[in-house]
Amino acid sequence: MISPIWIHTTTILLRSKKADGEQELNLTESQELAKQLSLATGFDQDYITRLSAKTLVLKTVRNQTSKGKISSFYALVCVGDRNGMLGIGEGKDLIEPGTAVLKAHWQAVKNLTRVPRYEDRTIFGNIEHKYGASVVHLRSTPPGSGLRCNHMIFELAQCAGLKDLSAKVYRSRNKMNVVKCTMEALMKQKSIDEVALERGKKVVDLRKVYYSVEKNDE
Amino acid sequence: MSLVKLANVGAHLQNCAMAKLPLTKIPYTKLHLQIALGLYKEGFVSSVKRGSITGPDLTPVEVTPDNISSRRLWLGMKYRENKPVLSKFQLISKPNRRVFCTSSDLRNFAAGQRFRFVKPLQPGEVIFVRTREKEVIDLHEAVKKQLDGELLCRIQ
């Protein structure tokens, strides 16, 4: 039940059905973008082109000045490698919504951070987080449950590589604030190994010890 | 003893964690001492020292009715990578609503089930139980010994 949102991925830029000349231009444009981003961030150029991006919010915002209302386009994009890295970015442009999305994509890649995941599929325990007027409750679920959550949280979880999650948004459901709240909540997690280091305890995963078959390659 | 004082201790430790204080003092009572030792065993706190209002005692001082009013327990807070180790300290059994569990209830609760209105156990969470002998022990210890108890507080 995803509400229709403008989908934007770097791969679609490459595969767009246009005249050959135009397509080549798009290829070099996105490659230029990836190259500049790789210089700015330090990520591999190939890695940046293969990131999955999602435009979460795209709207017109207005600024009241002496000359009247000046409207511009605002975009909120989330970017992730579907394997534990997630970033969100905001962008604004006066003329074209596409440029705003591009700016947001740029910011998102710059803001890429690691999201701690339990068994690479869900979060650690339950998290309750408040950002402004948005309150987000995130719950870890057993394998196979899927992403049962708000459509914004769904997109974030998909990009991050979370496969099982249950969430509920209370109070304000403003898309921008929900996204920011969820990002903060996901970063707030402490992995079990981190907790063990903090407290000076040893952690043993009983399932791995008793039920897994690990091959020792020597 | 007094859950009101324990609630105050919980709030104080949370505040100290947010303020990133290295040492804090709490009132010196039997329950506080038991909880403090429990925290030390679990690794939430780096040190537990008896002391006075001004600071922990360098040499052991005998507690007498003369100096009892000035006695405090000094706890060393722990931090790692800009985050406190003891970030949450909440009461479960409160003065206006006590929470008691049988041994089978404790077993299910330790397994991850919700106990009435008490939210389920989280990964890395520690719950202190006060048994019928007024002994404060960890939830898992109580389950092992098959004891009933009062769910005092949950610490993360």
Coordinates of C-alpha atoms in Angstrom, one line a residue:
Chain A
M1 CA 0.0 0.0 0.0
I2 CA 2.7 2.5 -1.0
S3 CA 1.3 5.9 -2.0
P4 CA 2.4 6.9 -5.5
I5 CA 5.7 8.7 -5.1
W6 CA 8.1 9.9 -7.8
I7 CA 10.6 7.1 -8.1
H8 CA 14.2 8.1 -8.9
T9 CA 17.1 5.8 -9.1
T10 CA 20.5 6.4 -10.6
T11 CA 20.1 3.2 -12.7
I12 CA 16.9 4.5 -14.3
L13 CA 19.0 7.5 -15.5
L14 CA 21.2 5.1 -17.3
R15 CA 18.4 2.9 -18.8
S16 CA 16.1 5.8 -19.9
K17 CA 14.6 5.2 -23.4
K18 CA 15.9 8.2 -25.3
A19 CA 17.8 8.8 -28.5
D20 CA 21.3 7.3 -28.4
G21 CA 23.0 10.6 -28.3
E22 CA 20.9 11.7 -25.3
Q23 CA 21.4 8.4 -23.5
E24 CA 25.2 8.7 -23.8
L25 CA 24.9 12.2 -22.4
N26 CA 22.9 10.8 -19.4
L27 CA 25.5 8.1 -18.9
T28 CA 28.4 10.6 -18.7
E29 CA 26.4 13.0 -16.6
S30 CA 25.6 10.4 -14.0
Q31 CA 29.2 9.1 -14.2
E32 CA 30.4 12.6 -13.7
L33 CA 28.2 12.9 -10.7
A34 CA 29.4 9.6 -9.2
K35 CA 33.0 10.6 -9.9
Q36 CA 32.6 14.0 -8.1
L37 CA 30.7 12.3 -5.2
S38 CA 33.4 9.6 -4.9
L39 CA 36.0 12.4 -4.6
A40 CA 34.0 14.2 -2.0
T41 CA 33.0 11.2 0.1
G42 CA 35.7 8.6 -0.5
F43 CA 33.3 5.9 -1.6
D44 CA 34.1 3.9 -4.8
Q45 CA 32.5 5.4 -7.9
D46 CA 31.0 2.0 -8.9
Y47 CA 29.5 1.8 -5.4
I48 CA 27.8 5.2 -5.7
T49 CA 26.2 4.3 -9.0
R50 CA 24.8 1.1 -7.6
L51 CA 23.2 2.7 -4.6
S52 CA 19.5 2.6 -4.5
A53 CA 17.8 5.9 -4.0
K54 CA 14.2 6.8 -3.3
T55 CA 12.6 10.2 -3.4
L56 CA 10.5 10.3 -0.3
V57 CA 9.2 13.9 -0.4
L58 CA 9.0 16.2 -3.4
K59 CA 7.0 19.4 -3.0
T60 CA 6.9 23.1 -3.6
V61 CA 7.7 25.4 -0.7
R62 CA 7.0 29.1 -0.7
N63 CA 8.9 32.0 0.8
Q64 CA 7.0 35.2 1.4
T65 CA 9.2 38.2 0.5
S66 CA 8.6 41.9 -0.3
K67 CA 8.4 40.9 -4.0
G68 CA 5.7 38.3 -3.3
K69 CA 5.6 34.6 -2.8
I70 CA 8.7 32.9 -4.2
S71 CA 8.1 29.2 -4.7
S72 CA 10.8 26.6 -4.9
F73 CA 11.0 22.8 -5.1
Y74 CA 12.1 20.8 -2.0
A75 CA 13.1 17.1 -2.2
L76 CA 14.0 14.6 0.5
V77 CA 15.9 11.6 -0.8
C78 CA 17.0 8.4 1.0
V79 CA 20.0 6.5 -0.3
G80 CA 21.2 3.1 0.7
D81 CA 23.2 0.1 -0.5
R82 CA 20.6 -2.4 0.9
N83 CA 23.4 -3.8 3.1
G84 CA 23.6 -1.7 6.2
M85 CA 24.4 1.8 4.9
L86 CA 21.7 4.5 4.8
G87 CA 21.6 8.2 4.3
I88 CA 19.0 10.9 3.8
G89 CA 19.5 14.3 2.1
E90 CA 17.4 17.4 1.5
G91 CA 17.7 19.6 -1.6
K92 CA 16.0 22.7 -2.8
D93 CA 15.9 24.3 -6.2
L94 CA 14.2 27.4 -7.5
I95 CA 13.5 26.3 -11.1
E96 CA 13.5 22.5 -11.6
P97 CA 12.3 19.7 -9.3
G98 CA 14.8 17.4 -10.9
T99 CA 17.7 19.6 -9.7
A100 CA 16.3 19.6 -6.2
V101 CA 16.2 15.8 -6.3
L102 CA 19.8 15.7 -7.5
K103 CA 21.0 18.0 -4.7
A104 CA 19.1 15.9 -2.2
H105 CA 20.7 12.7 -3.6
W106 CA 24.1 14.4 -3.3
Q107 CA 23.5 15.2 0.3
A108 CA 22.2 11.8 1.0
V109 CA 25.3 10.1 -0.3
K110 CA 27.4 12.5 1.8
N111 CA 25.3 11.5 4.9
L112 CA 25.7 7.8 4.4
T113 CA 26.1 6.0 7.8
R114 CA 26.1 2.5 9.0
V115 CA 22.8 1.1 10.4
P116 CA 23.3 -1.6 13.0
R117 CA 21.4 -4.7 12.1
Y118 CA 20.7 -7.9 14.0
E119 CA 21.4 -10.9 11.8
D120 CA 21.5 -8.4 8.9
R121 CA 17.7 -8.4 8.8
T122 CA 16.2 -6.5 11.7
I123 CA 16.9 -4.0 14.4
F124 CA 18.2 -4.8 17.9
G125 CA 15.2 -4.9 20.3
N126 CA 12.5 -2.2 20.4
I127 CA 13.2 1.5 19.9
E128 CA 10.9 4.4 20.9
H129 CA 12.1 7.8 19.6
K130 CA 10.6 11.3 19.5
Y131 CA 11.6 14.0 17.0
G132 CA 9.6 17.2 17.2
A133 CA 6.0 16.0 17.3
S134 CA 6.6 12.7 15.6
V135 CA 6.9 9.6 17.8
V136 CA 8.1 6.4 16.2
H137 CA 8.0 3.0 17.8
L138 CA 10.2 0.4 16.0
R139 CA 10.0 -3.3 16.9
S140 CA 12.2 -6.2 15.9
T141 CA 10.4 -9.1 14.4
P142 CA 11.2 -12.8 13.7
P143 CA 12.5 -13.8 10.3
G144 CA 10.0 -13.8 7.5
S145 CA 7.7 -11.2 9.0
G146 CA 8.6 -8.6 6.4
L147 CA 8.3 -4.8 6.7
R148 CA 5.1 -4.0 8.4
C149 CA 5.4 -0.2 8.8
N150 CA 4.6 3.3 7.6
H151 CA 5.4 3.8 3.9
M152 CA 8.2 6.2 4.7
I153 CA 9.8 3.8 7.2
F154 CA 9.3 1.1 4.6
E155 CA 11.4 2.9 2.0
L156 CA 14.1 3.7 4.6
A157 CA 14.2 0.1 5.8
Q158 CA 14.4 -1.2 2.2
C159 CA 17.4 1.0 1.3
A160 CA 19.1 0.1 4.6
G161 CA 18.7 -3.6 4.0
L162 CA 16.3 -4.3 6.9
K163 CA 14.0 -7.2 6.0
D164 CA 11.9 -7.6 9.1
L165 CA 10.5 -4.7 11.0
S166 CA 7.3 -3.6 12.7
A167 CA 6.7 0.1 13.3
K168 CA 4.0 2.5 14.4
V169 CA 4.0 6.3 14.1
Y170 CA 2.2 8.2 16.8
R171 CA 1.3 11.9 17.0
S172 CA 2.5 13.7 13.9
R173 CA 2.8 11.7 10.7
N174 CA 4.4 14.5 8.8
K175 CA 6.5 12.6 6.2
M176 CA 9.7 14.7 6.6
N177 CA 9.7 14.5 10.4
V178 CA 8.8 10.7 10.4
V179 CA 11.9 10.1 8.1
K180 CA 14.2 12.2 10.3
C181 CA 12.8 10.5 13.4
T182 CA 13.4 7.1 12.0
M183 CA 16.9 7.9 10.9
E184 CA 17.8 9.1 14.5
A185 CA 16.1 6.1 16.0
L186 CA 18.0 3.6 13.8
M187 CA 21.3 5.3 14.7
K188 CA 20.4 5.2 18.4
Q189 CA 20.7 1.4 18.4
K190 CA 23.5 -0.4 20.3
S191 CA 24.5 -3.7 18.9
I192 CA 24.9 -6.6 21.4
D193 CA 28.7 -6.7 20.9
E194 CA 28.9 -2.9 21.7
V195 CA 26.9 -3.5 24.9
A196 CA 29.2 -6.4 25.8
L197 CA 32.3 -4.2 25.3
E198 CA 30.8 -1.4 27.4
R199 CA 30.0 -3.6 30.3
G200 CA 33.0 -5.9 30.1
K201 CA 31.0 -9.0 29.5
K202 CA 31.4 -11.9 27.1
V203 CA 28.5 -12.5 24.7
V204 CA 27.8 -16.0 23.2
D205 CA 25.1 -16.6 20.6
L206 CA 23.7 -19.9 21.7
R207 CA 22.0 -20.5 18.4
K208 CA 25.4 -20.3 16.6
V209 CA 27.1 -22.4 19.2
Y210 CA 24.6 -25.2 19.3
Y211 CA 22.8 -25.2 16.0
S212 CA 25.1 -23.9 13.3
V213 CA 27.6 -25.9 11.3
E214 CA 30.7 -23.7 10.8
K215 CA 33.3 -25.1 8.5
N216 CA 36.9 -24.4 9.6
D217 CA 39.0 -23.8 6.5
E218 CA 42.6 -24.1 7.3
Chain B
M1 CA 13.0 -0.5 51.6
S2 CA 11.7 2.7 50.0
L3 CA 10.8 2.6 46.3
V4 CA 10.4 6.4 46.3
K5 CA 14.1 6.7 47.1
L6 CA 14.9 4.1 44.5
A7 CA 12.9 6.1 41.9
N8 CA 14.9 9.2 42.8
V9 CA 18.1 7.3 42.5
G10 CA 17.0 6.1 39.0
A11 CA 16.2 9.6 37.9
H12 CA 19.5 10.9 39.3
L13 CA 21.6 8.3 37.5
Q14 CA 19.8 9.0 34.2
N15 CA 20.5 12.8 34.7
C16 CA 24.2 12.1 35.6
A17 CA 24.5 10.0 32.4
M18 CA 23.1 12.8 30.3
A19 CA 25.4 15.3 32.0
K20 CA 28.4 12.9 31.6
L21 CA 29.4 13.1 35.2
P22 CA 32.3 10.8 36.3
L23 CA 31.1 10.2 39.9
T24 CA 27.8 10.5 41.7
K25 CA 26.5 10.0 45.2
I26 CA 23.3 8.3 46.3
P27 CA 21.8 7.9 49.7
Y28 CA 23.3 5.1 51.8
T29 CA 20.6 2.5 52.4
K30 CA 20.4 -1.3 52.4
L31 CA 18.4 -1.4 49.1
H32 CA 20.6 1.2 47.4
L33 CA 23.7 -0.9 48.4
Q34 CA 22.2 -4.1 47.0
I35 CA 21.2 -2.3 43.7
A36 CA 24.6 -0.6 43.5
L37 CA 26.4 -4.0 43.9
G38 CA 24.1 -5.5 41.3
L39 CA 25.0 -2.7 38.9
Y40 CA 28.7 -3.2 39.5
K41 CA 28.3 -7.0 38.9
E42 CA 26.5 -6.3 35.6
G43 CA 29.1 -3.8 34.5
F44 CA 27.0 -0.7 34.5
V45 CA 29.1 1.1 37.0
S46 CA 32.9 1.2 37.4
S47 CA 33.1 1.5 41.2
V48 CA 31.0 1.4 44.3
K49 CA 32.5 3.2 47.3
R50 CA 31.1 4.2 50.7
G51 CA 31.8 7.8 51.5
S52 CA 30.6 11.0 53.1
I53 CA 28.8 14.0 51.6
T54 CA 32.0 15.5 50.2
G55 CA 33.5 12.4 48.6
P56 CA 34.3 8.7 48.7
D57 CA 36.4 7.5 51.7
L58 CA 40.0 6.9 51.0
T59 CA 40.4 4.7 54.1
P60 CA 37.5 2.6 55.4
V61 CA 35.3 4.5 57.9
E62 CA 33.0 2.6 60.3
V63 CA 29.3 3.6 60.0
T64 CA 27.9 4.6 63.4
P65 CA 24.7 6.3 64.4
D66 CA 26.8 9.5 64.8
N67 CA 27.9 9.7 61.1
I68 CA 25.0 7.8 59.4
S69 CA 23.4 11.0 58.3
S70 CA 26.5 12.0 56.3
R71 CA 27.1 8.6 54.7
R72 CA 26.6 8.3 51.0
L73 CA 27.3 5.7 48.3
W74 CA 29.6 6.9 45.5
L75 CA 29.2 5.3 42.1
G76 CA 31.6 5.7 39.2
M77 CA 29.8 6.2 35.9
K78 CA 31.0 4.5 32.7
Y79 CA 31.1 6.0 29.2
R80 CA 32.2 4.6 25.9
E81 CA 32.4 6.3 22.5
N82 CA 30.5 9.4 23.8
K83 CA 27.6 7.2 25.0
P84 CA 26.8 6.3 28.6
V85 CA 26.7 2.7 29.6
L86 CA 23.8 3.2 32.1
S87 CA 21.4 5.3 30.0
K88 CA 18.0 4.1 31.4
F89 CA 17.0 3.3 34.9
Q90 CA 13.2 2.8 35.4
L91 CA 11.1 1.3 38.2
I92 CA 8.7 -1.5 37.3
S93 CA 7.2 -1.9 40.8
K94 CA 6.1 1.5 41.9
P95 CA 5.0 2.8 45.3
N96 CA 1.4 3.2 43.9
R97 CA 1.4 -0.1 42.1
R98 CA 3.6 -3.0 43.2
V99 CA 4.5 -5.8 40.7
F100 CA 5.0 -9.3 42.1
C101 CA 5.8 -12.4 40.0
T102 CA 5.7 -16.1 40.7
S103 CA 8.7 -18.3 39.5
S104 CA 6.8 -19.4 36.4
D105 CA 5.9 -15.8 35.5
L106 CA 9.6 -14.9 35.9
R107 CA 10.6 -17.7 33.7
N108 CA 8.2 -16.6 30.9
F109 CA 9.3 -12.9 31.4
A110 CA 12.9 -13.9 31.1
A111 CA 12.1 -15.8 27.9
G112 CA 10.9 -12.5 26.3
Q113 CA 7.1 -12.6 27.0
R114 CA 5.2 -9.5 28.2
F115 CA 4.1 -9.8 31.9
R116 CA 0.8 -8.0 32.2
F117 CA 1.5 -4.4 31.5
V118 CA 5.3 -4.8 31.9
K119 CA 7.0 -4.5 28.5
P120 CA 9.1 -7.5 27.4
L121 CA 12.8 -7.9 28.1
Q122 CA 15.0 -6.0 25.6
P123 CA 18.5 -7.2 24.4
G124 CA 21.1 -6.1 26.9
E125 CA 18.5 -5.1 29.5
V126 CA 18.9 -6.0 33.2
I127 CA 16.1 -6.5 35.6
F128 CA 16.5 -6.6 39.4
V129 CA 14.2 -8.8 41.4
R130 CA 13.6 -8.6 45.2
T131 CA 13.0 -12.1 46.6
R132 CA 10.9 -13.0 49.6
E133 CA 14.1 -13.0 51.7
K134 CA 14.5 -9.3 50.7
E135 CA 17.5 -10.2 48.6
V136 CA 18.0 -8.2 45.4
I137 CA 19.2 -10.4 42.5
D138 CA 19.2 -10.4 38.7
L139 CA 16.2 -11.8 36.8
H140 CA 18.1 -14.7 35.3
E141 CA 19.6 -15.6 38.7
A142 CA 16.1 -15.7 40.2
V143 CA 14.8 -17.9 37.3
K144 CA 17.8 -20.3 37.9
K145 CA 17.0 -20.5 41.6
Q146 CA 13.2 -20.8 40.9
L147 CA 12.3 -17.9 43.2
D148 CA 9.3 -15.6 43.4
G149 CA 9.9 -11.9 43.6
E150 CA 9.0 -8.3 43.1
L151 CA 10.2 -6.8 39.8
L152 CA 12.1 -3.8 41.1
C153 CA 13.6 -2.0 38.2
R154 CA 14.8 -2.3 34.6
I155 CA 18.2 -0.9 33.5
Q156 CA 19.6 -0.4 30.0

